[in-house]
Coordinates of N, CA, C and O in Angstrom, one line a residue:
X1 N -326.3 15.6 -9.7 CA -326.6 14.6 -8.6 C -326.5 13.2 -9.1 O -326.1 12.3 -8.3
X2 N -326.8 13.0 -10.2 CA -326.7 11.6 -10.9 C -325.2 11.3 -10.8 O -325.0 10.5 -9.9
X3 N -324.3 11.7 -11.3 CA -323.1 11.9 -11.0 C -322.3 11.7 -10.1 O -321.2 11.2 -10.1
X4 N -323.1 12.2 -8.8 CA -322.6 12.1 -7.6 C -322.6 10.4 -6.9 O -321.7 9.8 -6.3
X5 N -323.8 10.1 -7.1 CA -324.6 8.8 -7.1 C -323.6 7.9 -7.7 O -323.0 7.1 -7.0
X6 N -323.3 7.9 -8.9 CA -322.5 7.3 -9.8 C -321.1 7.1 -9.5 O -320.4 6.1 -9.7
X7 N -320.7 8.2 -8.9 CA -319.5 8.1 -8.6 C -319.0 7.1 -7.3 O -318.0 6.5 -7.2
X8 N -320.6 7.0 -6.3 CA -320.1 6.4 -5.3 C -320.0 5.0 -5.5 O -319.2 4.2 -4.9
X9 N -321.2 4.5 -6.7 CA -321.1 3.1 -6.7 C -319.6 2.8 -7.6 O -319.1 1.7 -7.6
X10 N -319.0 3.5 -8.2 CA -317.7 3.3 -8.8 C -316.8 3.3 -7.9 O -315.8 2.5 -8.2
X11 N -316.7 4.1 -6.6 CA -316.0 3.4 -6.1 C -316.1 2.8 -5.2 O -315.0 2.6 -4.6
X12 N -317.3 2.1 -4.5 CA -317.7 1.4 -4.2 C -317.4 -0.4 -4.7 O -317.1 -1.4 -4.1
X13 N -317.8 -0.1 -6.5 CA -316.8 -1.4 -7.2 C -315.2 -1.5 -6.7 O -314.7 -2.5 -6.4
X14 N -314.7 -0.3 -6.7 CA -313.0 -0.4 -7.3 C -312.7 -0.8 -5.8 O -311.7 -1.5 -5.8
X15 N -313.5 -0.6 -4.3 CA -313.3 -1.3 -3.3 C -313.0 -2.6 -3.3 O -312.1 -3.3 -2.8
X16 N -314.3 -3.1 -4.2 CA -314.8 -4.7 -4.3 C -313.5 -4.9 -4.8 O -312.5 -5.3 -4.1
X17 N -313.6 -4.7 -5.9 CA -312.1 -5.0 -7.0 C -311.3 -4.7 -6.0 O -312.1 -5.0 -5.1
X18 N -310.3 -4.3 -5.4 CA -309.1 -3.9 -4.5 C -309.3 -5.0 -3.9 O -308.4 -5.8 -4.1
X19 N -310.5 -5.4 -3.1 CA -310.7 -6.8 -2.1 C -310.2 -8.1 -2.3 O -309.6 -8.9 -1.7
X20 N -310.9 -8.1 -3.8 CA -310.3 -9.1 -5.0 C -309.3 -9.5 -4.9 O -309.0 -10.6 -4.5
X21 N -308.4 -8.4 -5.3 CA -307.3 -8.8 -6.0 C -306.3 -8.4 -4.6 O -305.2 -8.9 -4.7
X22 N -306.4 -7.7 -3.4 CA -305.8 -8.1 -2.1 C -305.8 -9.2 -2.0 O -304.7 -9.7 -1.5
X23 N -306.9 -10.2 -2.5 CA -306.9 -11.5 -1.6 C -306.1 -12.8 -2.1 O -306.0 -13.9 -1.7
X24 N -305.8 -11.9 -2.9 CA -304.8 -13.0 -4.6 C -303.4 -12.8 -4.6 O -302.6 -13.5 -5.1
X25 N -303.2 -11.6 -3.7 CA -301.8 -10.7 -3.5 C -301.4 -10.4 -2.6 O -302.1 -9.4 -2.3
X26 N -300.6 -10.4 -1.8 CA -300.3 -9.6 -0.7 C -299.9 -8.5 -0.9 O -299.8 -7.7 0.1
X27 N -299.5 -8.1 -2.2 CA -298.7 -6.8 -2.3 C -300.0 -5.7 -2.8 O -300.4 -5.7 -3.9
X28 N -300.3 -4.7 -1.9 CA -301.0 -3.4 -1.8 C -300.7 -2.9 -3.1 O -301.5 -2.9 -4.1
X29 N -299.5 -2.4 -3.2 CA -299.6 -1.6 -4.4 C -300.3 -1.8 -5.9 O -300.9 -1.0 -6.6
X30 N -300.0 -3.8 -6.1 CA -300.6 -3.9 -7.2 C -301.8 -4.1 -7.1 O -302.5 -4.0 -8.1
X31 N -302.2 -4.3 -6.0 CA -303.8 -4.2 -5.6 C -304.4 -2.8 -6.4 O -305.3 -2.8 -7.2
X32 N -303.6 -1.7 -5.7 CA -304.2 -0.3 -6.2 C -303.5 -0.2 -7.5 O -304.1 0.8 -8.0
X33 N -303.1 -0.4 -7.9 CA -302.4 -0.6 -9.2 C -303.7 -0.9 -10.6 O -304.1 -0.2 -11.5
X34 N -304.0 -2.3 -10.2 CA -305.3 -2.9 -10.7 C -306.1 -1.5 -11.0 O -306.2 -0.7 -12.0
X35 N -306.6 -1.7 -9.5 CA -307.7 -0.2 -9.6 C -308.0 0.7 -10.1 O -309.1 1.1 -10.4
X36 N -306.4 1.5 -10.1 CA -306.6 2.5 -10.9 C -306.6 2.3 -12.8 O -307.2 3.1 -13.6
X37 N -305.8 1.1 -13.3 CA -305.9 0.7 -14.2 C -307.3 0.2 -14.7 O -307.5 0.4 -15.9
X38 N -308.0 -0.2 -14.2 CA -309.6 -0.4 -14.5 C -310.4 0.7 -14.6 O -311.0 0.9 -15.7
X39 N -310.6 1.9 -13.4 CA -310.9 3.0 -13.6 C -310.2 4.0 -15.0 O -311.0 4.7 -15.6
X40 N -309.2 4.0 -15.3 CA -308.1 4.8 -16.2 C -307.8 4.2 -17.6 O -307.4 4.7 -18.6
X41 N -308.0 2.7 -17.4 CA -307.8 2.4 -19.1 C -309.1 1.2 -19.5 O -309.0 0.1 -20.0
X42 N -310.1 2.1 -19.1 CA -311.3 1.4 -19.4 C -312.3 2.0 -19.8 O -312.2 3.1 -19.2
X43 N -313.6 2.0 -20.5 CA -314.7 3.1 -20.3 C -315.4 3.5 -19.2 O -316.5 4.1 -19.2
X44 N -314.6 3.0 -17.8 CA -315.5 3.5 -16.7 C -315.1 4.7 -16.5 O -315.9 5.3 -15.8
X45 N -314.2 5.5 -16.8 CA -314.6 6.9 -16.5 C -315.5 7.5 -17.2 O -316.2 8.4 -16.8
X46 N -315.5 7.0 -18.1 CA -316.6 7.7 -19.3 C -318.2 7.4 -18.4 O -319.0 8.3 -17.9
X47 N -318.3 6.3 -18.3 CA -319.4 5.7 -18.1 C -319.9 6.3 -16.6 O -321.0 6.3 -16.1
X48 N -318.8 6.8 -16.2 CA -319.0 7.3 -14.7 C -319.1 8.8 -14.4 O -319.6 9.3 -13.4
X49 N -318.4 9.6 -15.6 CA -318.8 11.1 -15.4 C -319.8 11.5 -17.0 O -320.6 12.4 -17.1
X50 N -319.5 10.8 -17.9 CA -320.2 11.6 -19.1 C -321.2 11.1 -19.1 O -322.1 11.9 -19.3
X51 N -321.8 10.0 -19.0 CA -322.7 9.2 -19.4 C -322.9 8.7 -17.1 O -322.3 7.8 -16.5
X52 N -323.4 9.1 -16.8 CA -323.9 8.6 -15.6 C -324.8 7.8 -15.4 O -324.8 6.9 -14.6
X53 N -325.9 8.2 -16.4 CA -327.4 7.5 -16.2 C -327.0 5.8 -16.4 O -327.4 4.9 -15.7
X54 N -326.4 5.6 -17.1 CA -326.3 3.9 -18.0 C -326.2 3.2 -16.4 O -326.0 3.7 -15.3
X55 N -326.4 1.7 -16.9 CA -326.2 1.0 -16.1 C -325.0 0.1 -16.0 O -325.1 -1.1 -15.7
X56 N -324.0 0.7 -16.4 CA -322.7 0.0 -16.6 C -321.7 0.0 -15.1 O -320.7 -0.6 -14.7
X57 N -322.3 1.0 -14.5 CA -321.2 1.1 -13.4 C -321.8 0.4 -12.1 O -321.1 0.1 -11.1
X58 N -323.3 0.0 -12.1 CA -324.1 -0.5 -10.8 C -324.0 -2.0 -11.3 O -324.3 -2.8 -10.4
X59 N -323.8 -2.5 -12.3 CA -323.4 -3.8 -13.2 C -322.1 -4.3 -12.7 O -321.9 -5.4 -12.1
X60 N -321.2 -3.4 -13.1 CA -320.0 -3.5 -12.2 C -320.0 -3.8 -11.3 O -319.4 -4.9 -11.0
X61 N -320.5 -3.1 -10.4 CA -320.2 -3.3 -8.5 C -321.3 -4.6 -8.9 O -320.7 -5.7 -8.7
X62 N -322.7 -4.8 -9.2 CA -322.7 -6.2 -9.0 C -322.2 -7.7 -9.3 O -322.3 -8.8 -8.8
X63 N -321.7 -7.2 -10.2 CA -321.0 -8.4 -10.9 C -319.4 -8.4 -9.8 O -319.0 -9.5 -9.5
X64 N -318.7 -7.2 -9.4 CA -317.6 -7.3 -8.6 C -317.9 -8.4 -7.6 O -317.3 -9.5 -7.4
X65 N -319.1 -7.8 -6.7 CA -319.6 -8.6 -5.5 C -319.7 -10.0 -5.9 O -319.1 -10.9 -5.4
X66 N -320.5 -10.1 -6.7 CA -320.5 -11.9 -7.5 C -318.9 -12.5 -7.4 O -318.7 -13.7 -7.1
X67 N -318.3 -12.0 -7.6 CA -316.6 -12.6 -7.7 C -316.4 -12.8 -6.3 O -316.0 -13.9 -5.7
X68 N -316.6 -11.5 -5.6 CA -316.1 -11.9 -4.7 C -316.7 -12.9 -3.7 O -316.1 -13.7 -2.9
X69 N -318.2 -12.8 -3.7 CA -319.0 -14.2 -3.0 C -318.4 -15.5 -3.6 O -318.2 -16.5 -2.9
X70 N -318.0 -15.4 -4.6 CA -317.7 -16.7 -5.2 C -316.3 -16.7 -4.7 O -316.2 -17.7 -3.9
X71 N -315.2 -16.0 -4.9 CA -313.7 -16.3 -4.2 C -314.2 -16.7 -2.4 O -313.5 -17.5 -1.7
X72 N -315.1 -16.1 -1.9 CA -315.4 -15.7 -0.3 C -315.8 -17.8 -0.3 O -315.1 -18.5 0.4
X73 N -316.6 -18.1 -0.9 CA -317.1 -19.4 -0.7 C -316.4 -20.2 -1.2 O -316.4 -21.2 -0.5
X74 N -315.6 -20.3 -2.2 CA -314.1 -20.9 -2.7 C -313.4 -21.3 -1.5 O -313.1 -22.4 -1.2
X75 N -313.1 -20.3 -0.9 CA -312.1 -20.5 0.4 C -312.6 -20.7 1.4 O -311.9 -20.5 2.4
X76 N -313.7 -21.2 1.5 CA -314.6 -21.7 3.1 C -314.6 -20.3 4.1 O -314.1 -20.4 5.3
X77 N -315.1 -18.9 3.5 CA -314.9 -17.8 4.4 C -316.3 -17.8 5.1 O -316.6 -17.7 6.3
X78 N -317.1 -18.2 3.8 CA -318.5 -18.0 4.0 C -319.0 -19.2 3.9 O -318.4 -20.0 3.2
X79 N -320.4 -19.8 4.9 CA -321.2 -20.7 5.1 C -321.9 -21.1 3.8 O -322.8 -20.4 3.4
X80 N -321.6 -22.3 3.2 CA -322.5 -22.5 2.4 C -324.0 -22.4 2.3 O -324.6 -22.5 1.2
X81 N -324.4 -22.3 3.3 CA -326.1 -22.3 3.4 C -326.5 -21.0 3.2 O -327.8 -20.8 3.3
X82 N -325.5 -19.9 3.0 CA -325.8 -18.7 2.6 C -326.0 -18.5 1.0 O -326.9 -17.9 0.4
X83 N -325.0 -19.2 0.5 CA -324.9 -19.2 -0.9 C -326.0 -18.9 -1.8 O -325.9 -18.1 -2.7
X84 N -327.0 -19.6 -1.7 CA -328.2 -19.5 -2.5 C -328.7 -17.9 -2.6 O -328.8 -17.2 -3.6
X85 N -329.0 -17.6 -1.4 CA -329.6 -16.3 -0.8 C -328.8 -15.1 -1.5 O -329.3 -14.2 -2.3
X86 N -327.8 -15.2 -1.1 CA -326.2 -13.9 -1.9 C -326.2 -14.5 -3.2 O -326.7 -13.6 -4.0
X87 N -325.9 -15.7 -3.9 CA -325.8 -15.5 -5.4 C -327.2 -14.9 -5.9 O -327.2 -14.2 -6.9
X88 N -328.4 -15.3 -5.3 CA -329.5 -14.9 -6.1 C -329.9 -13.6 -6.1 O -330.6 -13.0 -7.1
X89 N -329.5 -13.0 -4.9 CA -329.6 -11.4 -5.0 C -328.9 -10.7 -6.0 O -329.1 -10.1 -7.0
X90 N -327.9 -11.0 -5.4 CA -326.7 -10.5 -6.5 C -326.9 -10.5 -7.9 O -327.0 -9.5 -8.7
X91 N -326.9 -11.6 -8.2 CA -327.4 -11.8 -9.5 C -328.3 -11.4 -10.2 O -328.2 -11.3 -11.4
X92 N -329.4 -11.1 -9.3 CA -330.5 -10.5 -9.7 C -330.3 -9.1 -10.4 O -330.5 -8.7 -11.5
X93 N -329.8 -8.7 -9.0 CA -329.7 -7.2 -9.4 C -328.5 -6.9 -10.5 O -328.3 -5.7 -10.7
X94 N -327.9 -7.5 -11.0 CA -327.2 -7.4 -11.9 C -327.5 -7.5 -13.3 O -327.1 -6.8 -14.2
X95 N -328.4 -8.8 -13.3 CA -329.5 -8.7 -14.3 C -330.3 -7.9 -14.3 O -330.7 -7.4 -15.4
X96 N -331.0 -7.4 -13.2 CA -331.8 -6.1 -13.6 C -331.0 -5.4 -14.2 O -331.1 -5.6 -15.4
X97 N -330.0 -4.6 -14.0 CA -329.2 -3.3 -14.8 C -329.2 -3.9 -15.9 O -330.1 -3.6 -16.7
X98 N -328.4 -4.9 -16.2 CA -328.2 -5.1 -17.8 C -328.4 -6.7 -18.1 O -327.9 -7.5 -17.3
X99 N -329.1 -7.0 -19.0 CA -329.4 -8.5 -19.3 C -328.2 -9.1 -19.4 O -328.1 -10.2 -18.9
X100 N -327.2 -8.5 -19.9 CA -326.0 -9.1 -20.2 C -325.2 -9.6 -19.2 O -324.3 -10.5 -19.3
X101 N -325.6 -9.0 -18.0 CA -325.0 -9.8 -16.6 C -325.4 -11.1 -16.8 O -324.7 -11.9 -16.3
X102 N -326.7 -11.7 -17.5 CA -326.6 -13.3 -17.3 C -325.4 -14.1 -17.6 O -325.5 -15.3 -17.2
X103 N -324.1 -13.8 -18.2 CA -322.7 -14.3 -18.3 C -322.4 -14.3 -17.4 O -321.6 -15.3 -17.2
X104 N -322.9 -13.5 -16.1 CA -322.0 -13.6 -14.7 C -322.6 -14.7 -14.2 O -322.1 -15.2 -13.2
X105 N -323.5 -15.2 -14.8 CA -324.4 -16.4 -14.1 C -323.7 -18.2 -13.7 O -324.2 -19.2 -13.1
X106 N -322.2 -17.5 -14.4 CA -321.8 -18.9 -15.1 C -320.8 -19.2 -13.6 O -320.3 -20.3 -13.4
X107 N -320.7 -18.0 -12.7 CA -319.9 -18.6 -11.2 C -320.7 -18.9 -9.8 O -320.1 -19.4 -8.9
X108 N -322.1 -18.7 -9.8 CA -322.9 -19.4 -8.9 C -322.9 -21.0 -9.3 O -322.9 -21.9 -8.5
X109 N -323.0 -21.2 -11.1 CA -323.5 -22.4 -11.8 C -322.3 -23.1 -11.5 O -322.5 -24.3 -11.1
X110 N -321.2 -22.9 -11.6 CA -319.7 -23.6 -11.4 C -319.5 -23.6 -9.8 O -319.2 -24.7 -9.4
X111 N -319.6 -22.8 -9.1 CA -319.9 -23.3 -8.0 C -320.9 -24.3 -6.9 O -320.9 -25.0 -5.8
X112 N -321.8 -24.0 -7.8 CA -323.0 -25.3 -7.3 C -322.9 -26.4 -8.0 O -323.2 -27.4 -7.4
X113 N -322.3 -26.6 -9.5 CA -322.3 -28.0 -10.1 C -320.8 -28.3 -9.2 O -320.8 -29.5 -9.0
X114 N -319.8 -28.0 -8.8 CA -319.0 -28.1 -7.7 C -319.1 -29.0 -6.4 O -318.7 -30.0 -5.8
X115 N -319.9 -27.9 -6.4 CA -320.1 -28.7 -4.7 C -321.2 -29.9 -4.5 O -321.3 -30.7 -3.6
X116 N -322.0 -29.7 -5.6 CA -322.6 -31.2 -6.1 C -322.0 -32.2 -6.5 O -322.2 -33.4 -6.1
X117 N -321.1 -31.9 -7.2 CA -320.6 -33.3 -8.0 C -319.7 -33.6 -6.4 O -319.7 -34.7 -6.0
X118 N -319.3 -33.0 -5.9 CA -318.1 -33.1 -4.8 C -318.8 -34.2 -3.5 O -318.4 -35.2 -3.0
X119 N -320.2 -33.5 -3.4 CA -320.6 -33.8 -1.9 C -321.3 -35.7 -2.5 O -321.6 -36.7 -1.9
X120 N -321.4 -35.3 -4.0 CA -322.1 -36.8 -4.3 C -321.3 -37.6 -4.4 O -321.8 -38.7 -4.2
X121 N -320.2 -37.6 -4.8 CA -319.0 -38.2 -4.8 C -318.8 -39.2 -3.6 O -318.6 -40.5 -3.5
X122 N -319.0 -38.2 -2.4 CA -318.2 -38.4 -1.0 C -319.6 -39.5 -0.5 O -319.4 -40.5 0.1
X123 N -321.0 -39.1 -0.9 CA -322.0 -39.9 -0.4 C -323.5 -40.0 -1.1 O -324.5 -40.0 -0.5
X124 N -323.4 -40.1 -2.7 CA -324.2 -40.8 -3.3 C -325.6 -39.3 -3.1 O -325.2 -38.4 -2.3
X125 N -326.7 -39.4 -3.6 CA -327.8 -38.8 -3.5 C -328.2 -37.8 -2.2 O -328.7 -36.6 -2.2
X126 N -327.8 -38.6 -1.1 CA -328.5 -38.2 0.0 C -327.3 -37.0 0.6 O -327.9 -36.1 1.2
X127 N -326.0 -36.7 0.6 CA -325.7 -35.7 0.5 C -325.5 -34.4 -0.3 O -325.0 -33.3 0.0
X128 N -326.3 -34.9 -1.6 CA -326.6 -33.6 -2.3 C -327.3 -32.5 -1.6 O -327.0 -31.4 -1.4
X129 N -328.6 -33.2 -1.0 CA -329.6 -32.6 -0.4 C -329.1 -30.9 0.1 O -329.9 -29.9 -0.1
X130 N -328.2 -30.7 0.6 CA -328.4 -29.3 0.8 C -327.8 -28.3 -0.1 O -328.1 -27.2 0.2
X131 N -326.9 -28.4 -1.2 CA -326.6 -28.1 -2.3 C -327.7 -28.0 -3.1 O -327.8 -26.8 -3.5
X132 N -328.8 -28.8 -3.5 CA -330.0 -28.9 -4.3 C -330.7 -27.9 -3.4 O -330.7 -26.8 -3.8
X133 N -331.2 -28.0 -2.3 CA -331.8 -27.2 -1.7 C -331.2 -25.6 -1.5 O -332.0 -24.7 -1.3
X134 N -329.8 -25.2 -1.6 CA -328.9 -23.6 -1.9 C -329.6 -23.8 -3.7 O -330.4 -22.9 -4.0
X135 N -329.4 -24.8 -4.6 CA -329.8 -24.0 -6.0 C -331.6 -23.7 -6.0 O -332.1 -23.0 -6.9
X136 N -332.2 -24.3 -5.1 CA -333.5 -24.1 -4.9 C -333.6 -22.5 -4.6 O -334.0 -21.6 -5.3
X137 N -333.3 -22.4 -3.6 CA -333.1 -21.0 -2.9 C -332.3 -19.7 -3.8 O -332.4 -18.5 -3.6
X138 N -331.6 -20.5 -4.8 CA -330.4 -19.0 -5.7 C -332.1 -18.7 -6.9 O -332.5 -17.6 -7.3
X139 N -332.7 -20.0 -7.0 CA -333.3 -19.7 -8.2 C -334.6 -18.7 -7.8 O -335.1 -17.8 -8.4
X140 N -334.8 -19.2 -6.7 CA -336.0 -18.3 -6.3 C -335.6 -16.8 -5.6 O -336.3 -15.8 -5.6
X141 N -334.7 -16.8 -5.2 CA -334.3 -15.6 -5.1 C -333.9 -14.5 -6.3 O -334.1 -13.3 -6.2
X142 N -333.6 -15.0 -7.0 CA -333.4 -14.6 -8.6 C -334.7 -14.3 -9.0 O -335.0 -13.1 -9.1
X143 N -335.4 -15.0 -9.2 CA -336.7 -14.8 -9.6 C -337.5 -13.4 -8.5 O -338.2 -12.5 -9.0
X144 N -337.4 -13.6 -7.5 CA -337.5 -12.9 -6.7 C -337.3 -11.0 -6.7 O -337.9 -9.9 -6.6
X145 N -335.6 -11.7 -7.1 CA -335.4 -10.0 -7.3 C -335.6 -9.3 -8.5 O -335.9 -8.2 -8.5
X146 N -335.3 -10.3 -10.0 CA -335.9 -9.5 -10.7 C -337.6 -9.5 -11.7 O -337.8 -9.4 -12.9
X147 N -338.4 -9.6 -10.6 CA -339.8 -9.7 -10.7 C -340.6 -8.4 -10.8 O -341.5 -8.5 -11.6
X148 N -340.3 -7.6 -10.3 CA -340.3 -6.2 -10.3 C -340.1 -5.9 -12.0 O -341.0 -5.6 -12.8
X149 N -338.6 -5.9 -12.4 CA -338.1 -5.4 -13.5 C -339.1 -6.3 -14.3 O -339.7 -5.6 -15.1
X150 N -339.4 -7.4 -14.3 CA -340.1 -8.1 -15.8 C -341.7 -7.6 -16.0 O -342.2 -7.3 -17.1
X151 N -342.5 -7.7 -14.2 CA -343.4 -6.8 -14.6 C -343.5 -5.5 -15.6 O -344.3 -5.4 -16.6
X152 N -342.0 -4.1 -14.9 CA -342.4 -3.6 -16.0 C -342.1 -4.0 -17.6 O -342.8 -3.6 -18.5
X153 N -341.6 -4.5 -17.8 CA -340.5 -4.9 -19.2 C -342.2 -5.1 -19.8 O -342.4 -5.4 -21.0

């Protein structure tokens, strides 16, 4: 059953991933192309039928989703005023699985010192304000989600 579980969040990532790299390409094939190359010349098969329990494959799909919030808000798909709320979940839960997701940490941070330096540019202090207020909201949402996991730690 672990297995089963495991499998869906794997391909539940390789969706993410396909999304990705659709949005980079128009051409399908290399899209699934990708996919199967990540699943087949990587340890996610391993990690996905021998070893199920690990947290390498729910790390995955969260860190996929991180990419793609981040390409999604790159391209004006998504409202910035969401931003805070989605990177901080996301992120969260990615650090919960494995600490080592804090590296993924580094495309909310490039995206908010972004749109800071951008919006201050255009108008001094007082257009930061809602930028400062999304990293108010990523940080406490982060904290938020993984508060649980430090209790137990």
């Amino acid at each position: 059953l672990v297995s089963m579980g495991t499998l869906f969040y794997a391909m539940l990532a390789m969706y993410v991933i396909y999304k990705i790299i659709n949005r980079s390409t128009a051409d399908r094939l290399t899209s699934i192309l990708v996919c199967i190359l990540c699943f087949a010349a990587t340890p996610m098969f391993f990690y996905t039928f021998r070893q199920p329990i690990t947290a390498h494959i729910t790390t995955l799909l969260f860190t996929s989703l991180i990419v793609l919030a981040f390409t999604l808000f790159d391209e004006d798909c998504l409202d910035t005023k969401f931003s805070g709320i989605i990177f901080g979940v996301l992120f969260g839960m990615a650090v919960i699985n494995r600490w080592t997701a804090l590296f993924i940490g580094i495309l909310p941070i490039t995206y908010f010192g972004f749109i800071f330096f951008r919006n201050y540019k255009m108008g001094g202090l007082k257009t930061t304000r809602p930028i400062l207020l999304q990293i108010l909201v990523f940080i406490a949402t982060f904290m938020i989600t993984i508060s649980p996991q430090i209790i137990l730690w």
